[in-house]
């Protein structure tokens, strides 16, 4: 057992047990297989908690990154985490496909509206010997704001649906999820929904990529089937056999962008959220680890006070 497991077990075995951990509502055959440690950690893992009971600052940062990183978490997640290797692989594939789709949708939107994606929104001039000049285009602003925002919402949504913490150990509907011979039947519903959603996203992304490749290959300025009514869906699919690898060169740039976002931007921005500076250490969601530690201490102090009152009344 790791040090995190030992600390969490000691924190969950005593008075830190929440109402959902009341064993009298759990069937006997279920209670024997689900430990108090599992009822404590599983809801926190599913909620992407910044803090686990008994962990230090470094321990919390390590567990948060290892359990939540889209790539590293596939191999390094905690053994009690509700999202296993297969589920994480499906989520990563869905995230990649959605990113491809939203990036190319933004590109097609500029074409459909007649706007110039290369139009300069603002520029940055550095006072250097070579007078460096950096230009920020409308297309880049669209990707960073709308594209990145929708991508983040999609990632968090499929994570929450797949984790389905309400039906797992320690969740609100823990007992309802096991009223069948097969343990945790309802726990798998979220996983099936995510697989279906990812398949649909991959199909949509594939169609959008083919549509853009067709436009680049033929030099079209109108979106096939949408603006160009003479083009049918069959024509778009049949055009695949005429493509070369160079027609998908824009995918190389996206793969590099996706890798940089996972291994550079993701650790940086998640660390900022973890620190709680965006929420002044006090706001839910943005308060990060300091907010969760303060919330845990307040809960523990309240329970300690309740136990002292009960002890006085019994004397």
PDB file of C-alpha atoms in Angstrom, residues 194-314:
ATOM      1  CA  UNK A 194     -18.827   8.128 -24.169  1.00  0.00           C
ATOM      2  CA  UNK A 195     -17.875   5.409 -26.661  1.00  0.00           C
ATOM      3  CA  UNK A 196     -20.953   6.238 -28.761  1.00  0.00           C
ATOM      4  CA  UNK A 197     -20.187   9.962 -28.588  1.00  0.00           C
ATOM      5  CA  UNK A 198     -16.537   9.440 -29.543  1.00  0.00           C
ATOM      6  CA  UNK A 199     -17.533   7.315 -32.542  1.00  0.00           C
ATOM      7  CA  UNK A 200     -19.854  10.087 -33.746  1.00  0.00           C
ATOM      8  CA  UNK A 201     -17.151  12.720 -33.227  1.00  0.00           C
ATOM      9  CA  UNK A 202     -14.604  10.642 -35.162  1.00  0.00           C
ATOM     10  CA  UNK A 203     -17.069  10.225 -38.030  1.00  0.00           C
ATOM     11  CA  UNK A 204     -17.762  13.973 -38.101  1.00  0.00           C
ATOM     12  CA  UNK A 205     -14.052  14.829 -37.879  1.00  0.00           C
ATOM     13  CA  UNK A 206     -13.233  12.427 -40.723  1.00  0.00           C
ATOM     14  CA  UNK A 207     -15.882  13.988 -42.955  1.00  0.00           C
ATOM     15  CA  UNK A 208     -14.701  17.526 -42.169  1.00  0.00           C
ATOM     16  CA  UNK A 209     -11.069  16.611 -42.870  1.00  0.00           C
ATOM     17  CA  UNK A 210     -12.010  15.057 -46.222  1.00  0.00           C
ATOM     18  CA  UNK A 211     -14.039  18.144 -47.082  1.00  0.00           C
ATOM     19  CA  UNK A 212     -11.110  20.445 -46.352  1.00  0.00           C
ATOM     20  CA  UNK A 213      -8.648  18.216 -48.213  1.00  0.00           C
ATOM     21  CA  UNK A 214     -10.962  18.300 -51.237  1.00  0.00           C
ATOM     22  CA  UNK A 215     -11.049  22.091 -51.125  1.00  0.00           C
ATOM     23  CA  UNK A 216      -7.257  22.343 -50.872  1.00  0.00           C
ATOM     24  CA  UNK A 217      -6.754  19.755 -53.623  1.00  0.00           C
ATOM     25  CA  UNK A 218      -9.114  21.440 -56.090  1.00  0.00           C
ATOM     26  CA  UNK A 219      -8.495  25.021 -55.013  1.00  0.00           C
ATOM     27  CA  UNK A 220     -12.146  25.605 -54.196  1.00  0.00           C
ATOM     28  CA  UNK A 221     -13.318  28.770 -52.466  1.00  0.00           C
ATOM     29  CA  UNK A 222     -16.767  27.401 -51.626  1.00  0.00           C
ATOM     30  CA  UNK A 223     -17.517  24.691 -49.083  1.00  0.00           C
ATOM     31  CA  UNK A 224     -18.637  21.502 -50.888  1.00  0.00           C
ATOM     32  CA  UNK A 225     -22.244  20.428 -50.314  1.00  0.00           C
ATOM     33  CA  UNK A 226     -22.882  23.431 -48.051  1.00  0.00           C
ATOM     34  CA  UNK A 227     -22.151  26.396 -50.329  1.00  0.00           C
ATOM     35  CA  UNK A 228     -21.581  24.440 -53.520  1.00  0.00           C
ATOM     36  CA  UNK A 229     -24.958  22.740 -54.024  1.00  0.00           C
ATOM     37  CA  UNK A 230     -23.699  20.904 -57.111  1.00  0.00           C
ATOM     38  CA  UNK A 231     -21.453  18.732 -54.931  1.00  0.00           C
ATOM     39  CA  UNK A 232     -23.109  15.748 -53.278  1.00  0.00           C
ATOM     40  CA  UNK A 233     -21.986  13.697 -50.286  1.00  0.00           C
ATOM     41  CA  UNK A 234     -21.099  10.869 -52.678  1.00  0.00           C
ATOM     42  CA  UNK A 235     -18.798  13.196 -54.626  1.00  0.00           C
ATOM     43  CA  UNK A 236     -16.995  14.154 -51.427  1.00  0.00           C
ATOM     44  CA  UNK A 237     -16.481  10.528 -50.377  1.00  0.00           C
ATOM     45  CA  UNK A 238     -15.415   9.452 -53.889  1.00  0.00           C
ATOM     46  CA  UNK A 239     -12.797  12.205 -54.003  1.00  0.00           C
ATOM     47  CA  UNK A 240     -10.736  10.399 -51.346  1.00  0.00           C
ATOM     48  CA  UNK A 241      -9.098   8.132 -53.936  1.00  0.00           C
ATOM     49  CA  UNK A 242      -7.596  11.196 -55.655  1.00  0.00           C
ATOM     50  CA  UNK A 243      -5.920  12.523 -52.513  1.00  0.00           C
ATOM     51  CA  UNK A 244      -2.205  12.385 -51.799  1.00  0.00           C
ATOM     52  CA  UNK A 245      -0.456  12.659 -48.463  1.00  0.00           C
ATOM     53  CA  UNK A 246       0.335  16.304 -49.188  1.00  0.00           C
ATOM     54  CA  UNK A 247      -3.382  17.110 -49.212  1.00  0.00           C
ATOM     55  CA  UNK A 248      -3.454  16.321 -45.490  1.00  0.00           C
ATOM     56  CA  UNK A 249      -0.414  18.445 -44.622  1.00  0.00           C
ATOM     57  CA  UNK A 250      -2.565  20.555 -42.306  1.00  0.00           C
ATOM     58  CA  UNK A 251      -2.917  17.484 -40.077  1.00  0.00           C
ATOM     59  CA  UNK A 252       0.835  17.504 -39.390  1.00  0.00           C
ATOM     60  CA  UNK A 253       0.574  20.983 -37.928  1.00  0.00           C
ATOM     61  CA  UNK A 254      -2.358  19.938 -35.759  1.00  0.00           C
ATOM     62  CA  UNK A 255      -0.522  16.867 -34.425  1.00  0.00           C
ATOM     63  CA  UNK A 256       2.385  19.084 -33.355  1.00  0.00           C
ATOM     64  CA  UNK A 257      -0.035  21.564 -31.798  1.00  0.00           C
ATOM     65  CA  UNK A 258      -1.840  18.762 -29.938  1.00  0.00           C
ATOM     66  CA  UNK A 259       1.428  17.354 -28.562  1.00  0.00           C
ATOM     67  CA  UNK A 260       2.598  20.782 -27.383  1.00  0.00           C
ATOM     68  CA  UNK A 261      -0.750  21.439 -25.694  1.00  0.00           C
ATOM     69  CA  UNK A 262      -0.567  18.109 -23.819  1.00  0.00           C
ATOM     70  CA  UNK A 263       3.006  18.292 -22.584  1.00  0.00           C
ATOM     71  CA  UNK A 264       3.586  22.057 -22.248  1.00  0.00           C
ATOM     72  CA  UNK A 265       0.353  24.004 -21.905  1.00  0.00           C
ATOM     73  CA  UNK A 266      -1.628  21.375 -19.990  1.00  0.00           C
ATOM     74  CA  UNK A 267       0.837  21.031 -17.056  1.00  0.00           C
ATOM     75  CA  UNK A 268       1.242  24.810 -16.866  1.00  0.00           C
ATOM     76  CA  UNK A 269      -2.444  25.762 -16.846  1.00  0.00           C
ATOM     77  CA  UNK A 270      -3.466  22.860 -14.625  1.00  0.00           C
ATOM     78  CA  UNK A 271      -0.788  23.914 -12.124  1.00  0.00           C
ATOM     79  CA  UNK A 272      -2.239  27.431 -12.149  1.00  0.00           C
ATOM     80  CA  UNK A 273      -5.699  25.995 -11.396  1.00  0.00           C
ATOM     81  CA  UNK A 274      -4.188  23.716  -8.756  1.00  0.00           C
ATOM     82  CA  UNK A 275      -2.578  26.701  -6.988  1.00  0.00           C
ATOM     83  CA  UNK A 276      -5.942  28.466  -6.605  1.00  0.00           C
ATOM     84  CA  UNK A 277      -4.646  31.921  -7.544  1.00  0.00           C
ATOM     85  CA  UNK A 278      -7.441  32.438 -10.088  1.00  0.00           C
ATOM     86  CA  UNK A 279     -10.046  32.067  -7.352  1.00  0.00           C
ATOM     87  CA  UNK A 280      -8.123  33.920  -4.639  1.00  0.00           C
ATOM     88  CA  UNK A 281      -7.821  30.527  -2.872  1.00  0.00           C
ATOM     89  CA  UNK A 282     -11.465  30.749  -1.752  1.00  0.00           C
ATOM     90  CA  UNK A 283     -13.800  30.312  -4.744  1.00  0.00           C
ATOM     91  CA  UNK A 284     -15.209  26.851  -5.562  1.00  0.00           C
ATOM     92  CA  UNK A 285     -13.656  25.389  -8.679  1.00  0.00           C
ATOM     93  CA  UNK A 286     -11.070  28.142  -9.074  1.00  0.00           C
ATOM     94  CA  UNK A 287      -9.825  28.050  -5.480  1.00  0.00           C
ATOM     95  CA  UNK A 288      -7.704  24.993  -6.214  1.00  0.00           C
ATOM     96  CA  UNK A 289      -6.052  22.966  -3.501  1.00  0.00           C
ATOM     97  CA  UNK A 290      -6.165  25.707  -0.807  1.00  0.00           C
ATOM     98  CA  UNK A 291      -9.963  25.869  -1.096  1.00  0.00           C
ATOM     99  CA  UNK A 292     -10.356  22.088  -0.785  1.00  0.00           C
ATOM    100  CA  UNK A 293      -7.939  21.901   2.166  1.00  0.00           C
ATOM    101  CA  UNK A 294      -9.841  24.685   3.941  1.00  0.00           C
ATOM    102  CA  UNK A 295     -13.146  22.946   3.205  1.00  0.00           C
ATOM    103  CA  UNK A 296     -11.827  19.638   4.587  1.00  0.00           C
ATOM    104  CA  UNK A 297     -10.520  21.304   7.765  1.00  0.00           C
ATOM    105  CA  UNK A 298     -13.845  23.040   8.320  1.00  0.00           C
ATOM    106  CA  UNK A 299     -15.707  19.733   7.912  1.00  0.00           C
ATOM    107  CA  UNK A 300     -13.357  17.939  10.303  1.00  0.00           C
ATOM    108  CA  UNK A 301     -13.660  20.702  12.902  1.00  0.00           C
ATOM    109  CA  UNK A 302     -17.447  20.515  12.686  1.00  0.00           C
ATOM    110  CA  UNK A 303     -17.440  16.769  13.267  1.00  0.00           C
ATOM    111  CA  UNK A 304     -15.015  17.113  16.171  1.00  0.00           C
ATOM    112  CA  UNK A 305     -17.344  19.640  17.765  1.00  0.00           C
ATOM    113  CA  UNK A 306     -20.344  17.374  17.266  1.00  0.00           C
ATOM    114  CA  UNK A 307     -18.523  14.460  18.917  1.00  0.00           C
ATOM    115  CA  UNK A 308     -17.571  16.620  21.909  1.00  0.00           C
ATOM    116  CA  UNK A 309     -21.213  17.729  22.353  1.00  0.00           C
ATOM    117  CA  UNK A 310     -22.359  14.093  22.206  1.00  0.00           C
ATOM    118  CA  UNK A 311     -19.773  13.079  24.791  1.00  0.00           C
ATOM    119  CA  UNK A 312     -20.913  15.833  27.183  1.00  0.00           C
ATOM    120  CA  UNK A 313     -24.578  14.842  26.817  1.00  0.00           C
ATOM    121  CA  UNK A 314     -23.760  11.221  27.642  1.00  0.00           C
TER     122      UNK A 314
END
